[in-house]
Coordinates of C-alpha atoms in Angstrom, one line a residue:
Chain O
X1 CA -48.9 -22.0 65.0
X2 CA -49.3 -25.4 63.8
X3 CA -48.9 -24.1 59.9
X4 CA -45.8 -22.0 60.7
X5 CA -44.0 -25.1 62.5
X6 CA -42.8 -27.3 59.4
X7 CA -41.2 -23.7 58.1
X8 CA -39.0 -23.7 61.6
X9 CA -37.9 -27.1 60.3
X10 CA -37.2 -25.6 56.9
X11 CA -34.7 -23.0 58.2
X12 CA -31.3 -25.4 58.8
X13 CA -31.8 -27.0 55.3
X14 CA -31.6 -23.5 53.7
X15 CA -29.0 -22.4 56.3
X16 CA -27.1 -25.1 54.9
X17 CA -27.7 -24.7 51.9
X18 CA -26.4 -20.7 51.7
X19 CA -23.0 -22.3 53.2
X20 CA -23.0 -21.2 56.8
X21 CA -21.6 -24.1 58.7
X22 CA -17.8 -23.2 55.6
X23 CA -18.3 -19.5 57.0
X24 CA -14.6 -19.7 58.5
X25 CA -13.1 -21.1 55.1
X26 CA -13.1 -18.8 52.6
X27 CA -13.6 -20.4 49.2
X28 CA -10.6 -20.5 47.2
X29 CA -11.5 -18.3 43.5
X30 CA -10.2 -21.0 40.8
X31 CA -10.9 -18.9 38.1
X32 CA -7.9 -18.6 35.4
X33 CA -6.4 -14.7 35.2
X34 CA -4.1 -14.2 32.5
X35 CA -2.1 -11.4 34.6
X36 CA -1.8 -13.6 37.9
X37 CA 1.7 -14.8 38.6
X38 CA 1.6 -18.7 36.5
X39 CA 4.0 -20.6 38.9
X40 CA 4.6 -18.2 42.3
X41 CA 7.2 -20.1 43.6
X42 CA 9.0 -19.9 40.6
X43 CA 12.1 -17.2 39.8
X44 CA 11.1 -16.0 36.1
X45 CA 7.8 -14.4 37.2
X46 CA 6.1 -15.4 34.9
X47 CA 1.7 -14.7 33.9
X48 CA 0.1 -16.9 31.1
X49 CA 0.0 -13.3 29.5
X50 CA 3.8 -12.9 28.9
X51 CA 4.0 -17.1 28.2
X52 CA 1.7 -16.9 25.6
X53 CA 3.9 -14.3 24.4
X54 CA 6.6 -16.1 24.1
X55 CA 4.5 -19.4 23.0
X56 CA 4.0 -17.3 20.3
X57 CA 7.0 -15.9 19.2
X58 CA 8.8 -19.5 20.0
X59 CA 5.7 -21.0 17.8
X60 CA 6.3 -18.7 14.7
X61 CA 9.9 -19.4 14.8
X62 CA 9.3 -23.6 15.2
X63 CA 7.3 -22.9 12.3
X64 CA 9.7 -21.4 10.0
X65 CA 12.0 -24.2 10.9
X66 CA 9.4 -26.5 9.8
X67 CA 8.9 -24.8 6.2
X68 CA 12.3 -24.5 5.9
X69 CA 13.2 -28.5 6.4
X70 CA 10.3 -28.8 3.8
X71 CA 11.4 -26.2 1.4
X72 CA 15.1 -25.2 2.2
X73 CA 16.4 -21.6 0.9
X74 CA 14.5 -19.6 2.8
X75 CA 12.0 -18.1 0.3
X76 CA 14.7 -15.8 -1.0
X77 CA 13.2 -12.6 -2.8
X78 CA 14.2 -8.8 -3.3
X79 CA 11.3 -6.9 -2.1
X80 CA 9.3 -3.5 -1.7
X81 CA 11.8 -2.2 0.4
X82 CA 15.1 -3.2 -1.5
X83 CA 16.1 -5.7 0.9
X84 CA 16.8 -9.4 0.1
X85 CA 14.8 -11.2 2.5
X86 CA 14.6 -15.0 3.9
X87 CA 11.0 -15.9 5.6
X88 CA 13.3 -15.3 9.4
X89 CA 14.3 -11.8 8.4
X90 CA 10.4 -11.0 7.7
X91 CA 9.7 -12.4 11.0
X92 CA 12.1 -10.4 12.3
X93 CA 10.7 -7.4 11.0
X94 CA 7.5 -7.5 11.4
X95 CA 8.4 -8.7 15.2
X96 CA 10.6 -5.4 15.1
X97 CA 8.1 -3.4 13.3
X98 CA 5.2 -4.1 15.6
X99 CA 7.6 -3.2 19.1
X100 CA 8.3 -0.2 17.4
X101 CA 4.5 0.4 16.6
X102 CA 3.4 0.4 20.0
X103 CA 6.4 2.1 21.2
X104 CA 5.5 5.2 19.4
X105 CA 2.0 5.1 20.0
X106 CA 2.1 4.7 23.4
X107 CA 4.7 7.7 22.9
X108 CA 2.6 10.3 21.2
X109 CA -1.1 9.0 21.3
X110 CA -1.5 6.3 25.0
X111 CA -4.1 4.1 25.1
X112 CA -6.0 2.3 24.5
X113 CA -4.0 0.0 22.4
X114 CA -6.7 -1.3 19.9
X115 CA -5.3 0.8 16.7
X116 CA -2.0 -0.4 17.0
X117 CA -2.8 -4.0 17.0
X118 CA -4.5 -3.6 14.1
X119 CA -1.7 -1.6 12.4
X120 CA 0.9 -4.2 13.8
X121 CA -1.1 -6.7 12.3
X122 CA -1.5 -5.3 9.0
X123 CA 2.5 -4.6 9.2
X124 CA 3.1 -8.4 9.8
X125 CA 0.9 -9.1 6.5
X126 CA 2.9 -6.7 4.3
X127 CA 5.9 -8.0 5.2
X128 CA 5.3 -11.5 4.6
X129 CA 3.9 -10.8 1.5
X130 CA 6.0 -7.8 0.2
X131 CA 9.0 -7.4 1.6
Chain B
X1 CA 22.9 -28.6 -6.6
X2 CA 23.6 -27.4 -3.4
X3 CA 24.8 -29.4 -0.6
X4 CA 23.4 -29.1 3.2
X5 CA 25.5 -30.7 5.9
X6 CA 23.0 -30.8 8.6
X7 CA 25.6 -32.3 10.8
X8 CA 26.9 -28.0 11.7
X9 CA 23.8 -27.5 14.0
X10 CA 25.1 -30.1 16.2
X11 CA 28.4 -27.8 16.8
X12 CA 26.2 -24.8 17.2
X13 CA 24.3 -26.4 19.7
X14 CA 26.1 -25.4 22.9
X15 CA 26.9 -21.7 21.7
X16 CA 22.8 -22.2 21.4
X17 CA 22.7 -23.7 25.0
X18 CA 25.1 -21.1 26.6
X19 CA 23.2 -17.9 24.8
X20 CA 20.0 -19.5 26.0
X21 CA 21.1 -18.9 29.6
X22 CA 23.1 -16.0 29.3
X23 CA 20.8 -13.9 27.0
X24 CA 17.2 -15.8 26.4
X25 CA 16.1 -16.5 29.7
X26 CA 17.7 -12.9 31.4
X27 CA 15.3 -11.5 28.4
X28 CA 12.6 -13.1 29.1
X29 CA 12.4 -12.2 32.7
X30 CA 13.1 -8.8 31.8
X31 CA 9.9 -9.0 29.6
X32 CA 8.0 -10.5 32.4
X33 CA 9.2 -7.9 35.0
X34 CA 8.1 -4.8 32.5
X35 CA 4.5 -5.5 33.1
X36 CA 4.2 -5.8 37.3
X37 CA 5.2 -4.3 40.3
X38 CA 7.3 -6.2 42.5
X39 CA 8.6 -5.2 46.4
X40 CA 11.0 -7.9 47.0
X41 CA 10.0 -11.4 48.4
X42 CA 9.2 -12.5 44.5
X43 CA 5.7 -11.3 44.9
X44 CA 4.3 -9.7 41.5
X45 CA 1.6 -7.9 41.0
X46 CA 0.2 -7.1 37.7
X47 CA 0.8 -3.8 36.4
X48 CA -0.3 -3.8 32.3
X49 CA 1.9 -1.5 30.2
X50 CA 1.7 1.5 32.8
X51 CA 5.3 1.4 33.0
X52 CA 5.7 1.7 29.2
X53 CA 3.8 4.1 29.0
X54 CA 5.0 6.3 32.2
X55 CA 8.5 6.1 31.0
X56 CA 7.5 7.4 27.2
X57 CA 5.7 10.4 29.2
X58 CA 9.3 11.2 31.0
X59 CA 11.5 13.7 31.0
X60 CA 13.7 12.1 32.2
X61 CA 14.5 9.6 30.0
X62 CA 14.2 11.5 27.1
X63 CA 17.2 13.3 28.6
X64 CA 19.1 10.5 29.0
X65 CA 18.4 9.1 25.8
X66 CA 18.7 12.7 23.9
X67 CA 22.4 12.4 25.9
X68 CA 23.4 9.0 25.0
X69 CA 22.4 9.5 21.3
X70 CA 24.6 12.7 21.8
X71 CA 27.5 11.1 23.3
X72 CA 27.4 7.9 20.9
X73 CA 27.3 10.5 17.9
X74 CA 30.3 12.6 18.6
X75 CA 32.2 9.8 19.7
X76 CA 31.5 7.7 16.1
X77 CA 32.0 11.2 14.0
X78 CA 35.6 11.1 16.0
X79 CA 36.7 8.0 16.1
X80 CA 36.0 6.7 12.7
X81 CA 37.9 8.8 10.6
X82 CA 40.5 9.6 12.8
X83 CA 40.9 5.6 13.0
X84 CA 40.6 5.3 9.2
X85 CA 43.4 8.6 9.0
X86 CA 45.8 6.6 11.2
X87 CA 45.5 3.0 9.7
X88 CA 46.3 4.9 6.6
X89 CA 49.5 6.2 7.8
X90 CA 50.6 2.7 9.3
X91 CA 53.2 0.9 7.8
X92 CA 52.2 -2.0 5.5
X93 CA 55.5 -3.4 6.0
X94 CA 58.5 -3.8 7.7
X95 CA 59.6 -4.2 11.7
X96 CA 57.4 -1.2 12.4
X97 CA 54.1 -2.9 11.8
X98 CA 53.9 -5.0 14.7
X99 CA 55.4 -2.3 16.8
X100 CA 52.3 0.0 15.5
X101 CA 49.7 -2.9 16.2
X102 CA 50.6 -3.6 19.7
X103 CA 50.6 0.1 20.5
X104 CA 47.6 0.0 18.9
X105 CA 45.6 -3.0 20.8
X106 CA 47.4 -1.8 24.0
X107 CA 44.6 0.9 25.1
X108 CA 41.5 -2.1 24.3
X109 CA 43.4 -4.7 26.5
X110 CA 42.7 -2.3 29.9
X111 CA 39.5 -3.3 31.7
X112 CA 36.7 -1.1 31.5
X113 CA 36.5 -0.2 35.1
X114 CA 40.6 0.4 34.9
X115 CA 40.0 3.1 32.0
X116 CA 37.2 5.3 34.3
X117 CA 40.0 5.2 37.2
X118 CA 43.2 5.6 35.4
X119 CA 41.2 9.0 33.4
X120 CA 39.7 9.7 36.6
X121 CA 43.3 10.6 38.4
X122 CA 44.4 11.2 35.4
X123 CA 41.9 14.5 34.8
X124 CA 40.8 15.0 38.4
X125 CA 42.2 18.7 39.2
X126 CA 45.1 19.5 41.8
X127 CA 45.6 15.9 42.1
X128 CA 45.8 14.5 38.5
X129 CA 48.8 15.4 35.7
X130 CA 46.2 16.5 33.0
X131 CA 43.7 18.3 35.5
X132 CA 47.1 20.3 37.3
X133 CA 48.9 21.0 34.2
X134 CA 45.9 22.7 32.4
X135 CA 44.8 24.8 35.6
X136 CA 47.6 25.6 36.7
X137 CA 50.7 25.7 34.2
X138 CA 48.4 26.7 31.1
X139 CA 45.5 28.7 33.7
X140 CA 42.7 27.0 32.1
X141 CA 39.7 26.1 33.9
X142 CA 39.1 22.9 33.6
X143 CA 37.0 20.9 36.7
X144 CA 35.3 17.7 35.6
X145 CA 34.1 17.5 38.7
X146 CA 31.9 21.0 38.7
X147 CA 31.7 21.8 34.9
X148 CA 29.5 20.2 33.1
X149 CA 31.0 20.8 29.7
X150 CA 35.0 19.4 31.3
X151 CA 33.2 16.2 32.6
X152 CA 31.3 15.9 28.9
X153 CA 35.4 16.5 27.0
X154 CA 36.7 13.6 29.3
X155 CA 34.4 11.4 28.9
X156 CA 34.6 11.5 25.0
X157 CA 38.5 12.0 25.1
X158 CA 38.7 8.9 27.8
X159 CA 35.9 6.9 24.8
X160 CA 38.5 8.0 21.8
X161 CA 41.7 6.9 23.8
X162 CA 39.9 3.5 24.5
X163 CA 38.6 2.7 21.6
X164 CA 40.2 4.4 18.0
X165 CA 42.2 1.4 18.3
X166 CA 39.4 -1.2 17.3
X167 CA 38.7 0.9 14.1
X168 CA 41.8 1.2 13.2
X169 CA 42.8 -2.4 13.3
X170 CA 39.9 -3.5 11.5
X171 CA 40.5 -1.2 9.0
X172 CA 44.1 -1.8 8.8
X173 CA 42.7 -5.5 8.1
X174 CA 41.1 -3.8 5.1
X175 CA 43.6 -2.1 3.8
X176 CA 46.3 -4.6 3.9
X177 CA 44.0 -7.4 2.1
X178 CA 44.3 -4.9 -1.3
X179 CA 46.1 -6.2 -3.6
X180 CA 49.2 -3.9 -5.4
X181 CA 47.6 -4.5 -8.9
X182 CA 44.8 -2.2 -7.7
X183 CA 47.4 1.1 -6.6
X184 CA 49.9 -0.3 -9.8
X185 CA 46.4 0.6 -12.0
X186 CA 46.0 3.8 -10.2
X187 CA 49.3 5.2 -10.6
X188 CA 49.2 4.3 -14.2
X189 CA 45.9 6.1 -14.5
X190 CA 47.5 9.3 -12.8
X191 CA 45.0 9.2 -10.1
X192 CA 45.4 11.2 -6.6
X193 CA 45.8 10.2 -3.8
X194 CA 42.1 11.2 -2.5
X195 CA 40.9 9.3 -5.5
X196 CA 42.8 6.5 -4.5
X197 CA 41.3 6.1 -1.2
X198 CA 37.8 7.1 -2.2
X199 CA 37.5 4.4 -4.8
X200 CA 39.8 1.9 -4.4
X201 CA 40.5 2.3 -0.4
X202 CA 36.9 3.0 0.9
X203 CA 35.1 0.6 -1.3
X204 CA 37.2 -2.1 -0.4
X205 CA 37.3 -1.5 3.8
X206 CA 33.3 -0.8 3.7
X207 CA 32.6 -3.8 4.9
X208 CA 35.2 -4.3 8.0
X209 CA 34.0 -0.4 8.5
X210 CA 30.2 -1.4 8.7
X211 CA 31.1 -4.0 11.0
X212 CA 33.4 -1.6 13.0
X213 CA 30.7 1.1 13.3
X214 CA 28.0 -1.5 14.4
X215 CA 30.4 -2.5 17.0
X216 CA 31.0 0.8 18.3
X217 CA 27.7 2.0 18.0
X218 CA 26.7 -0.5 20.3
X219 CA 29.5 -0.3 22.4
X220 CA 28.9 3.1 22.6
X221 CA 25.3 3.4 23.4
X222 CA 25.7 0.9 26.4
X223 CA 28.4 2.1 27.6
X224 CA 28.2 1.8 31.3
X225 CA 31.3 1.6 33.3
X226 CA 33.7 4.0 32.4
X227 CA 31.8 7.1 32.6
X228 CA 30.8 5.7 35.6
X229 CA 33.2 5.2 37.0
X230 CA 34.8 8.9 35.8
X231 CA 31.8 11.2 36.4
X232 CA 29.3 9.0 38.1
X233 CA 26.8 10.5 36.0
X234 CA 27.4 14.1 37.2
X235 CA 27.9 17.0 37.7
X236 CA 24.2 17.0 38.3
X237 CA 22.6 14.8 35.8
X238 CA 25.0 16.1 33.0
X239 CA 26.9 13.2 32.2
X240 CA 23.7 10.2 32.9
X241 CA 23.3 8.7 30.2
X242 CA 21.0 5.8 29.5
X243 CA 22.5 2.8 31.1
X244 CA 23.8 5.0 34.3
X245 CA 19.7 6.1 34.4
X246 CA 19.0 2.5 34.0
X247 CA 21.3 1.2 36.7
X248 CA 19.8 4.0 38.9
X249 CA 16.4 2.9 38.5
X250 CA 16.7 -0.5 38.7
X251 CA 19.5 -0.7 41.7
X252 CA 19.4 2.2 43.3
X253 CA 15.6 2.5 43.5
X254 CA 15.1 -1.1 43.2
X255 CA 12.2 -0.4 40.4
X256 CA 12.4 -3.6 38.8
X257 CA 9.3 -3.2 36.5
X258 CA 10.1 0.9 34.9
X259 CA 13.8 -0.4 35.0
X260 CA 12.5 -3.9 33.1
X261 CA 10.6 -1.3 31.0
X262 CA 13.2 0.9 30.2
X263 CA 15.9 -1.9 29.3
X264 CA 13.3 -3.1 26.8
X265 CA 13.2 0.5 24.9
X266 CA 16.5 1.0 25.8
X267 CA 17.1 -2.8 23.4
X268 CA 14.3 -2.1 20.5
X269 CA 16.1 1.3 19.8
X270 CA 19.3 -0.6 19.7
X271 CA 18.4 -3.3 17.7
X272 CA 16.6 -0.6 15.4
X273 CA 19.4 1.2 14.8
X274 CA 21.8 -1.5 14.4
X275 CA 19.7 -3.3 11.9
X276 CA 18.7 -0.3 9.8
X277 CA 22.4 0.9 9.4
X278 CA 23.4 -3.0 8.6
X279 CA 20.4 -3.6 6.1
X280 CA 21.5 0.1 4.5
X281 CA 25.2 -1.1 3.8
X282 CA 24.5 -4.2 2.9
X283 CA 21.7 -3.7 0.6
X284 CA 23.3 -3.6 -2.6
X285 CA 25.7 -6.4 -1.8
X286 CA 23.7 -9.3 -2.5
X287 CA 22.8 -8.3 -6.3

């Protein structure tokens, strides 16, 4: 008896220590999602998926403004499709190009997604440096 | 060397401002409600691309899209060269040519939602003048109301009536900005009169024409209210095209994320076709 005592006095330091006395407050998960809602209270509904989209899209076009202050005319070429194109309208391609890749993949094929990304990318490529 | 007033972006800026509100932001919401679920109270849930891909798995929207692309098609192989046929026979001068342009911009100053009434009394049978006088006084069938193919004959008559009148003033526009030297070189050359408009005429209204079939190619394929408001979609389904489908969906249903979903197809094929058809006509333009 007299060796199992100090164990007795073990037993609220590891209750403690297991977090029984917070049973009645769940702990909040502070982990970052990318598909939970960014700001709830907010009307846009917006996830840090679909911003990052946007940051994206918004980042490629402050970009271009940014090359064009440098070097004004826009990069003006004929290319492999026929079609005079500025540095915006090859953005705007390959932005249209790669909707229209996973459009018809999701279409005809479904997911997963993988292939398309990489053909979307390899779209975006071409068409800065072809078209 | 080339100079670049800066100072224009300032005067662009609140066209920038007011396009930011009443097309950037709408667009952006619409991105962010195609991938979750929503059931009011602004609570979302995320949902991934399963709308996406539910809707390109659908019947039913490739109905209504194989409809709209139908619609859009006979109404752009009717209206543009019947409005090219009658800007030809306008007047170029004289007191008759504003006479003919009012008439002509009369039909495109009715609202919308006026046009889909006015053709809907107009065609409805017993009741309206064009619905009684072909059932009864010629004995035709005709019920737009039960027959699919009636309701389909409206609606593209009702689209024609509306709208001939914008291709014909903008190619009106073209043809009165050709100078006489170029039909004084023709006659001299003994040329006919197709060969007058197929290489003087044509050539010179191409571009007011690509702008006019851009404009009613769009109008066209989101055109909303007036077969609405005529047909309601029906008989049955026959008459639903896309943006009817869309509004049921995303109103009538109150599926916000397939209707978000949709509208974003329902755009990229838009802005496909649009651009391809500009970038076709105006390829060789900038040699």
């Amino acid at each position: 008896m007299n060796r199992v005592l100090p164990l007795f006095l073990l037993l609220p330091a590891g209750a403690s220590a297991q977090g029984w006395g917070n049973v009645s407050k769940p702990v909040e998960e502070k982990g970052f999602s990318w598909t939970d809602p960014l700001w709830p209270d907010f009307w846009m509904a917006w996830t840090p998926a679909t911003f990052a989209l946007f940051c994206a899209i918004f980042g490629a076009m402050a970009i271009l403004t940014v090359l064009e202050v440098m070097r004004p005319g826009g990069d003006e070429r004929r290319g492999a499709l026929g079609l005079v194109t500025t540095r915006g309208d090859r953005l705007f391609i390959s932005l249209l190009g790669a909707a229209w890749i996973f459009i018809v993949w999701m279409a005809l094929i479904g997911m997963p997604l993988w292939w398309p990304v990489g053909i979307a990318v390899a779209w975006g490529v071409f068409c800065f440096w072809k078209v | 060397m080339k100079t670049e007033n800066q100072k224009a972006w300032f005067f662009v800026l609140p066209v920038l401002l007011l396009v930011a509100f009443n097309a950037l932001v709408p667009i952006m919401t619409v991105v962010n409600y195609s991938v979750q679920e929503t059931f009011g109270d602004n609570l979302f849930f995320w949902q991934g691309l399963d709308w996406f891909q539910q809707l390109l798995n659908s019947e039913r929207f490739y109905a209504a899209l194989g409809r709209q692309f139908l619609f859009t098609g006979i109404i752009l192989a009717i209206e543009v060269p019947l409005g090219i046929l009658i800007a030809l026979s306008m007047p170029r001068k004289g007191i008759w040519v504003p006479v003919c342009l009012v008439l002509m911009a009369l039909p495109m100053l009715i609202p919308w939602n006026v046009v889909g009434a006015m053709w809907n009394i107009f065609a409805l049978p017993k009741i309206g003048m064009l619905g009684y006088f072909l059932n009864d006084v010629l004995g035709v069938p005709y019920d737009m109301t039960q027959n699919p193919l009636a309701a389909w004959i409206t609606i593209i008559v009702m689209d024609v009536w509306h709208w001939t009148s914008l291709v014909v003033l903008l190619s009106y526009a073209g043809l009165v900005s050709i100078s006489d030297a170029y039909y004084q070189a023709a006659r001299i050359d003994g040329a006919s009169r197709w060969s007058v408009f197929r290489y003087i005429e044509l050539p010179k209204m191409k571009s007011v024409l690509t702008i006019a079939i851009l404009l009613r190619f769009m109008d066209s394929f989101n055109i909303y209210t007036e077969p609405f408001v005529l047909t309601g979609g029906g008989p049955g389904n026959s008459t639903t095209l896309l943006s009817i489908d869309l509004v049921k969906i995303a109103l009538g249903q109150f599926d916000l994320g397939p209707a978000a979903a949709m509208s974003l197809i329902y755009f990229a094929i838009t802005l496909l076709v649009s651009w391809v058809f500009y970038s076709l006509m105006t390829k060789d333009d900038a040699k």
